[in-house]
Amino acid sequence: MKEDRNIYLTNVPLEEAKERFINRVLMDKVFKATEIIPVDEALDRVTVSPIFAQKSSPNYSAAAMDGVAVVASSTYGASEANPVRLKRAKDFIYINTGGIIKDPFDAVIMIEDIVEIDGDWIEIYSGAGVWQHIRPIGEDIVEGELIISAKHRIRPVDIGALLAGQIREVEVYKEPTVGIIPTGSEIIHVDAPLEDGKIIESNSSMFAAMIKEYKGLPKRYPVVPDEYQLIKDSILKAVDENDVVVINAGSSAGSKDYTANVLREIGEVIIHGVATKPGKPVILAMVKNKPVVGIPGYPVSAYFTMEFFIKPLLAIYTHHRFMKTATITATLSRRVVSSIKYEEYIRVKLGSVQGKLIATPLERGAGVTMSLVRADGVLVVPQRLEGYEAGSQVEIRLFKAADEIENTIVSIGSHDLVMDLLGNQLHKNKSSLFLSSAHVGSLGGIMAMRKGECHIAPIHLMDTTSGEYNTSYVKQYIKGEKMALMKFVGRSQGLMIKGGNPKGIKGIEDLKRQDVLFVNRQRGAGTRILLDYYLQREKIKAEEIQGYEREMTTHMAVAAAIAGGTADCGMGVYSAAKTMGLDFIPIAWEDYDLLLPQALLKDEKIEDLIAAMKNHEFIHSIEALGGYNTENIGKIILI
Amino acid sequence: MKEDRNIYLTNVPLEEAKERFINRVLMDKVFKATEIIPVDEALDRVTVSPIFAQKSSPNYSAAAMDGVAVVASSTYGASEANPVRLKRAKDFIYINTGGIIKDPFDAVIMIEDIVEIDGDWIEIYSGAGVWQHIRPIGEDIVEGELIISAKHRIRPVDIGALLAGQIREVEVYKEPTVGIIPTGSEIIHVDAPLEDGKIIESNSSMFAAMIKEYKGLPKRYPVVPDEYQLIKDSILKAVDENDVVVINAGSSAGSKDYTANVLREIGEVIIHGVATKPGKPVILAMVKNKPVVGIPGYPVSAYFTMEFFIKPLLAIYTHHRFMKTATITATLSRRVVSSIKYEEYIRVKLGSVQGKLIATPLERGAGVTMSLVRADGVLVVPQRLEGYEAGSQVEIRLFKAADEIENTIVSIGSHDLVMDLLGNQLHKNKSSLFLSSAHVGSLGGIMAMRKGECHIAPIHLMDTTSGEYNTSYVKQYIKGEKMALMKFVGRSQGLMIKGGNPKGIKGIEDLKRQDVLFVNRQRGAGTRILLDYYLQREKIKAEEIQGYEREMTTHMAVAAAIAGGTADCGMGVYSAAKTMGLDFIPIAWEDYDLLLPQALLKDEKIEDLIAAMKNHEFIHSIEALGGYNTENIGKIILI
């Protein structure tokens, strides 16, 4: 039924939405809650008031050395020529570092500077100055001294100083409790058996981890089905038990999205809909004077919404200084187009190539959750802008540490599982190194190399006249710089078919059949070029193939489409077919090589890469996958 | 008894010591311990192997919008002019976002694009493309895809991706357990009553907090008295129960320092004594193939030893990337002298004055623990260097975030408790601002101001001819820049005497007495200048005063000396006397003002400072201390 839908979302700019929401929260002063805890448990907590030392440390005059405590005046005149003898108990006592100096003693002579005559007498050879080698009272901390100020985040050295000043407890701001309510009738817990039509609930685990990083205390509630009354009850309960509540999914303007209506009924909706992409359909509300935030369901939207609103919100409660994300300036490698309706958050990969920091947008759409995992940073395109041109200097908010970016080998080109395995081996060998991959197809890789955007470009491009791979394309497109090919693997390419081959497909010929639905690769992909070569040989026109125009950007996506039943076959590599349990008709062996500038062959990171490639364990694991030939792995061909 | 002492420490350079120790630990491969934990508990843990998705997500074709699922081919030709009618169940079904798309349906039309005729029929006005508005299988994560590589530190987004790929558990490297053993017969727990001759044990709390920051699991043991067998038993027990052991105090070469001998007996001492200052007498050993580190007793030595050795050691177990301390380049404000025998770690304060980043060494010796608390960073003087000249560009390892330094008002000059309170008020008003104080006395403050090393200089210098305060000194020493005085407080100066005045001291006159032991302030201190003025008036010579040459650098240190019985009286401010429970003979009221350049009066941070000064609560709290006059507080005098 086309039920009553609240399809009207506002489009409030992010900064304004944050300000209005935070101001509303600040009005209620709930964030001033404090508690008294033992100093030992106070690491990272924030003080409420300034703290002064209760006692001096040392609280007595203490020997600074091991030796003897003496009365300084009784040692005057002692010299090598005229040593002075001192009697135990009367003139001196033995003392160790930290021992208390009591009347009448007022100086310490180091043990190395005395000679024992017998059990009762010692000799000294120079006079002692008053207070020599004695730690005065308060040398560490003076009673009444300010140890730490108010609003100070306690570090280990502060803990030591507080205890030395005999402070046992501190009053600190309480850590905010955050209730997490997942909703949705298609959502199930990860331990439940996976049925068709169900999606695993993963957002609340990600939220709980983010809240811990924000120094809050997450409290998770069970999944709430899409029913008005149940959602209402769960929010009311969570609001009672927590300082802040986040409720996930159902915040878009769909028929089953009750959250906004519930919040209007039981509280006050301040904002519903902000001008960001992703993250538009967020709900910012107050219920019983506590903030409740409705977070969009898509993992990437959810992630950004938490960062936009929950992170600064919790900083108010914890009184931590809000740490701005580190940023870095980079050159944008390709044009980015953005809607002027929204502030867009575009995930990018970063790499330092020939001394220049390059930002390459991750492919949008596919692998959404993985785009967050693989992102090195985020490019923010403001609302008023339509995008940035290739070559622009842009500011990137970092997801990874800047030095990690420096130690990253940037790969742009055709994707294969073996690139992920190679990156894994590289990082395993040397945990300071990383391999980052952007998947744009073979020709895209050559273009990126030509523009100096990457260190290596994986390619598998067949010269349709000679049948040779890669070299002729490189010579054609990249002139002026000496290039090399690092041989990687031979790959078995062919037709991937649903397991059991229900449509009895035998080869390229069958693609002409009306009842066979194909799924293709994108233009510029080596696999597509291979397909076109064979179509030409068989004299088959593209229009004759159902689904020729339907494009996927990776082998795995093609395989997934076939396995999922939305296509009958596609061209791809054996390993992808095998992973998805598909049948495979081999068509050709192709060379999957890494293109790189000859100048980089001497680069330390590239030498490490070659070493990783030649690792026996690594080679063995590739061969075990099937469909790969490793006989030339790591060989360098100069072009 | 001058017992058998192991007084022979080596002087191994730090890097070499670290390398030898770490290599020895690496030989035993104990750091490869792993465990399998739920993904939900894996935040910040490091993976052992690469992790591949078990299932695609979505694992089925899912509607991307709310609407109706249709067979695309049955919608062809629909238009505004020629709408197409579809029958429920036969031609379409209602579907929500996330709903499963099953045969024969292969497209989704958004709910906004349909019109309901009645309960069974709808009308559409344009054809649907195959797979439109459908999330394909694997849009988030494809089965078999590499989610995270080996040796990857798990972040919240990784947790979300792992669960979406239906990974429930991960194998991670175990967190190392670290046993902490405090030793010493003069050490007591903070909750025990404080007796003379006892020092509160604060180091193990600081260690436990540092170990938590290093991502280890600290386990604390009770204080062990200085007895050979007890120390031996405690180490053996801790070694059995932990991966790593740190044992504190008793590592210097004193008679009661059994630790090195015990370690030689039950294990292997790799290094005893490194060429750093502080931190020389560290012991690096192995017992039953586990690292045991003997940490020096002084809090500052202990802190650095933990950073030098325990931090990199634990990184081996956790497999975290070892994060180098952030550094910054600054100009050294005064000459630093260092021994060529050691690599010295000198605590400094940092401030950005007139666009230049200035590093000022904290006074060495006094307030040792507080030097760690107040330090903004550390200047490392290599072994081969004798120091750095004033004005040198030096690299400072940061203790605080770089932007915190930018937001710091640098004060160099005469110290008073009200400066600490002012800094506290400033930070309380605006938690992004900090006030940092270096205590060098009034004349030191004027010199620092002249050299452009600080923003403000607290001074109280009496012109002995006119009796006026501060202005004439500024005119004399600082020419060429227009200066201003921010009036702060009037302070009551006088003689501080032990409570009860046992020696019957009545005034300056009594300082001549043989039985009266004085304690003075350092040269250049306003208080000392005041004393000399009155001595001159009373025609008393410095030599006539017992203890005139004994110098302390702050009022509180003078007060502490008197309270501790190591002096009978000293010159100082009423508030210091009151804090230490001393009697007080008032001598004069002096002007304690803040000197600053007129140009800074417009600086936003200085305006915030003046606002803090004029805060009613603040003024009230100063008056409550006694001995302060606030009638001119915040007034600006142009010089």
Short mmCIF file of C-alpha atoms in Angstrom, two decimals, chain B residues 1-206:
data_model
loop_
_atom_site.label_atom_id
_atom_site.label_comp_id
_atom_site.label_asym_id
_atom_site.label_seq_id
_atom_site.Cartn_x
_atom_site.Cartn_y
_atom_site.Cartn_z
CA MET B 1 78.01 -1.07 56.32
CA LYS B 2 79.77 -0.36 53.15
CA GLU B 3 78.55 -3.59 51.63
CA ASP B 4 79.47 -5.17 48.38
CA ARG B 5 78.16 -2.76 45.78
CA ASN B 6 77.90 -3.23 42.07
CA ILE B 7 78.92 0.27 41.23
CA TYR B 8 80.07 -0.47 37.76
CA LEU B 9 77.46 0.62 35.24
CA THR B 10 78.13 0.61 31.55
CA ASN B 11 77.47 3.62 29.38
CA VAL B 12 75.97 2.06 26.28
CA PRO B 13 74.43 4.50 23.80
CA LEU B 14 70.64 4.31 23.79
CA GLU B 15 70.09 3.12 20.22
CA GLU B 16 72.62 0.35 20.63
CA ALA B 17 71.09 -0.74 23.93
CA LYS B 18 67.63 -0.82 22.38
CA GLU B 19 68.86 -2.83 19.44
CA ARG B 20 70.71 -5.40 21.50
CA PHE B 21 67.79 -5.84 23.85
CA ILE B 22 65.11 -6.04 21.16
CA ASN B 23 67.19 -8.48 19.12
CA ARG B 24 67.57 -10.69 22.14
CA VAL B 25 63.80 -10.63 22.70
CA LEU B 26 63.06 -11.31 19.03
CA MET B 27 65.16 -14.46 19.20
CA ASP B 28 62.53 -16.12 21.34
CA LYS B 29 59.49 -15.48 19.19
CA VAL B 30 57.23 -15.28 22.25
CA PHE B 31 55.56 -12.32 20.64
CA LYS B 32 53.81 -14.50 18.12
CA ALA B 33 51.13 -15.52 20.61
CA THR B 34 47.67 -15.14 19.09
CA GLU B 35 44.06 -15.65 20.12
CA ILE B 36 40.67 -15.85 18.44
CA ILE B 37 38.14 -13.28 19.58
CA PRO B 38 34.70 -12.07 18.46
CA VAL B 39 34.85 -9.31 15.85
CA ASP B 40 32.88 -7.09 18.24
CA GLU B 41 35.79 -7.12 20.69
CA ALA B 42 38.49 -6.62 18.09
CA LEU B 43 38.78 -2.81 17.97
CA ASP B 44 42.48 -1.82 17.82
CA ARG B 45 43.66 -5.42 17.66
CA VAL B 46 46.02 -6.56 14.92
CA THR B 47 45.14 -9.37 12.49
CA VAL B 48 47.39 -12.38 11.99
CA SER B 49 46.26 -13.40 8.53
CA PRO B 50 44.38 -11.80 5.64
CA ILE B 51 40.60 -12.08 5.98
CA PHE B 52 38.30 -12.78 3.05
CA ALA B 53 34.53 -12.29 2.99
CA GLN B 54 32.59 -15.51 3.62
CA LYS B 55 29.49 -14.29 1.86
CA SER B 56 28.51 -11.47 -0.40
CA SER B 57 26.56 -8.55 1.00
CA PRO B 58 23.83 -8.16 -0.01
CA ASN B 59 23.62 -11.88 -0.49
CA TYR B 60 20.58 -11.51 -2.72
CA SER B 61 19.29 -8.97 -5.19
CA ALA B 62 17.75 -6.28 -3.07
CA ALA B 63 15.37 -3.44 -3.89
CA ALA B 64 17.27 -0.16 -3.62
CA MET B 65 14.11 1.88 -3.20
CA ASP B 66 10.63 1.52 -1.84
CA GLY B 67 8.24 0.79 -4.67
CA VAL B 68 7.06 -2.10 -6.79
CA ALA B 69 9.01 -4.99 -8.27
CA VAL B 70 8.13 -5.58 -11.89
CA VAL B 71 9.19 -7.56 -14.96
CA ALA B 72 11.02 -4.92 -16.96
CA SER B 73 9.87 -6.25 -20.35
CA SER B 74 6.22 -5.90 -19.36
CA THR B 75 6.69 -2.17 -18.81
CA TYR B 76 8.15 -1.27 -22.21
CA GLY B 77 6.33 1.39 -24.10
CA ALA B 78 4.68 2.95 -21.08
CA SER B 79 4.45 6.75 -21.32
CA GLU B 80 2.40 9.67 -20.09
CA ALA B 81 0.27 9.37 -23.19
CA ASN B 82 0.09 5.60 -22.98
CA PRO B 83 0.25 4.46 -19.41
CA VAL B 84 0.56 0.76 -18.69
CA ARG B 85 -1.60 -0.98 -16.12
CA LEU B 86 -0.15 -3.70 -13.97
CA LYS B 87 -1.98 -6.27 -11.89
CA ARG B 88 -0.87 -7.09 -8.40
CA ALA B 89 0.86 -10.43 -7.84
CA LYS B 90 0.77 -11.17 -11.56
CA ASP B 91 2.70 -8.12 -12.89
CA PHE B 92 4.08 -6.55 -9.74
CA ILE B 93 4.44 -6.80 -6.00
CA TYR B 94 4.92 -4.03 -3.50
CA ILE B 95 8.43 -3.98 -2.14
CA ASN B 96 10.46 -1.96 0.34
CA THR B 97 14.09 -0.97 0.39
CA GLY B 98 16.06 -4.12 1.09
CA GLY B 99 13.28 -6.44 -0.02
CA ILE B 100 14.37 -9.48 -2.01
CA ILE B 101 13.86 -9.50 -5.79
CA LYS B 102 12.80 -12.95 -6.93
CA ASP B 103 11.97 -14.42 -10.31
CA PRO B 104 10.32 -13.33 -12.52
CA PHE B 105 10.84 -9.76 -11.31
CA ASP B 106 13.94 -7.92 -12.51
CA ALA B 107 13.34 -4.21 -11.96
CA VAL B 108 11.98 -1.81 -9.37
CA ILE B 109 9.86 1.28 -9.98
CA MET B 110 9.91 3.90 -7.22
CA ILE B 111 6.71 4.35 -5.27
CA GLU B 112 6.62 8.02 -6.28
CA ASP B 113 6.38 6.96 -9.93
CA ILE B 114 3.27 4.81 -9.67
CA VAL B 115 -0.38 5.61 -9.26
CA GLU B 116 -2.64 3.22 -7.41
CA ILE B 117 -5.90 2.62 -9.24
CA ASP B 118 -7.27 0.35 -6.58
CA GLY B 119 -6.08 -2.44 -4.33
CA ASP B 120 -5.18 -4.64 -7.32
CA TRP B 121 -4.08 -2.33 -10.12
CA ILE B 122 -1.48 0.35 -10.60
CA GLU B 123 -0.53 2.57 -13.52
CA ILE B 124 2.98 3.47 -14.66
CA TYR B 125 4.07 6.20 -17.06
CA SER B 126 7.50 5.07 -18.26
CA GLY B 127 9.23 1.80 -18.86
CA ALA B 128 11.62 0.29 -16.36
CA GLY B 129 15.16 -0.72 -17.35
CA VAL B 130 16.34 -4.21 -16.46
CA TRP B 131 17.91 -4.19 -12.98
CA GLN B 132 16.91 -0.61 -12.35
CA HIS B 133 16.87 0.35 -8.66
CA ILE B 134 18.14 -3.06 -7.64
CA ARG B 135 21.22 -3.50 -5.46
CA PRO B 136 23.09 -6.38 -7.03
CA ILE B 137 24.54 -9.23 -5.00
CA GLY B 138 27.89 -8.11 -3.63
CA GLU B 139 27.30 -4.39 -3.95
CA ASP B 140 28.81 -3.88 -0.48
CA ILE B 141 31.18 -6.83 -0.30
CA VAL B 142 31.80 -9.66 -2.70
CA GLU B 143 32.28 -13.21 -1.40
CA GLY B 144 35.96 -14.08 -1.48
CA GLU B 145 37.02 -10.46 -1.53
CA LEU B 146 39.93 -9.47 0.68
CA ILE B 147 38.48 -7.36 3.49
CA ILE B 148 41.59 -6.68 5.51
CA SER B 149 45.15 -7.84 5.16
CA ALA B 150 47.43 -9.46 7.72
CA LYS B 151 49.01 -7.18 10.35
CA HIS B 152 46.13 -4.73 10.02
CA ARG B 153 44.98 -2.79 13.05
CA ILE B 154 41.21 -3.14 13.20
CA ARG B 155 39.17 0.05 13.04
CA PRO B 156 35.40 0.56 13.40
CA VAL B 157 34.85 0.46 9.61
CA ASP B 158 36.69 -2.86 9.48
CA ILE B 159 34.39 -4.29 12.14
CA GLY B 160 31.38 -3.28 10.05
CA ALA B 161 32.88 -4.79 6.90
CA LEU B 162 33.87 -8.05 8.59
CA LEU B 163 30.38 -8.58 9.97
CA ALA B 164 28.80 -7.66 6.65
CA GLY B 165 31.01 -10.34 5.09
CA GLN B 166 29.70 -12.67 7.78
CA ILE B 167 32.99 -13.02 9.61
CA ARG B 168 32.19 -13.53 13.30
CA GLU B 169 35.63 -14.09 14.78
CA VAL B 170 39.15 -12.99 14.02
CA GLU B 171 42.56 -14.28 14.98
CA VAL B 172 44.59 -11.44 16.47
CA TYR B 173 47.86 -11.03 18.29
CA LYS B 174 47.53 -11.33 22.04
CA GLU B 175 47.91 -8.27 24.21
CA PRO B 176 51.07 -8.62 26.30
CA THR B 177 50.68 -8.83 30.07
CA VAL B 178 53.16 -6.68 31.98
CA GLY B 179 53.90 -7.29 35.65
CA ILE B 180 54.84 -4.19 37.70
CA ILE B 181 56.89 -4.71 40.87
CA PRO B 182 57.66 -1.67 43.06
CA THR B 183 60.55 -2.15 45.46
CA GLY B 184 62.06 -0.17 48.29
CA SER B 185 61.80 -0.05 52.04
CA GLU B 186 60.99 3.67 52.05
CA ILE B 187 58.11 3.25 49.59
CA ILE B 188 54.52 3.03 50.77
CA HIS B 189 51.16 2.70 49.05
CA VAL B 190 49.20 5.93 48.62
CA ASP B 191 46.46 4.78 51.00
CA ALA B 192 48.84 4.06 53.86
CA PRO B 193 49.30 6.87 56.41
CA LEU B 194 52.23 9.04 55.49
CA GLU B 195 55.06 8.74 58.01
CA ASP B 196 58.29 10.62 58.01
CA GLY B 197 60.91 8.84 56.00
CA LYS B 198 58.34 7.33 53.67
CA ILE B 199 57.68 8.21 50.07
CA ILE B 200 54.40 7.47 48.33
CA GLU B 201 54.67 4.87 45.64
CA SER B 202 53.43 6.64 42.52
CA ASN B 203 55.57 5.16 39.78
CA SER B 204 53.63 1.93 39.33
CA SER B 205 50.42 3.85 38.76
CA MET B 206 52.17 5.93 36.13
#
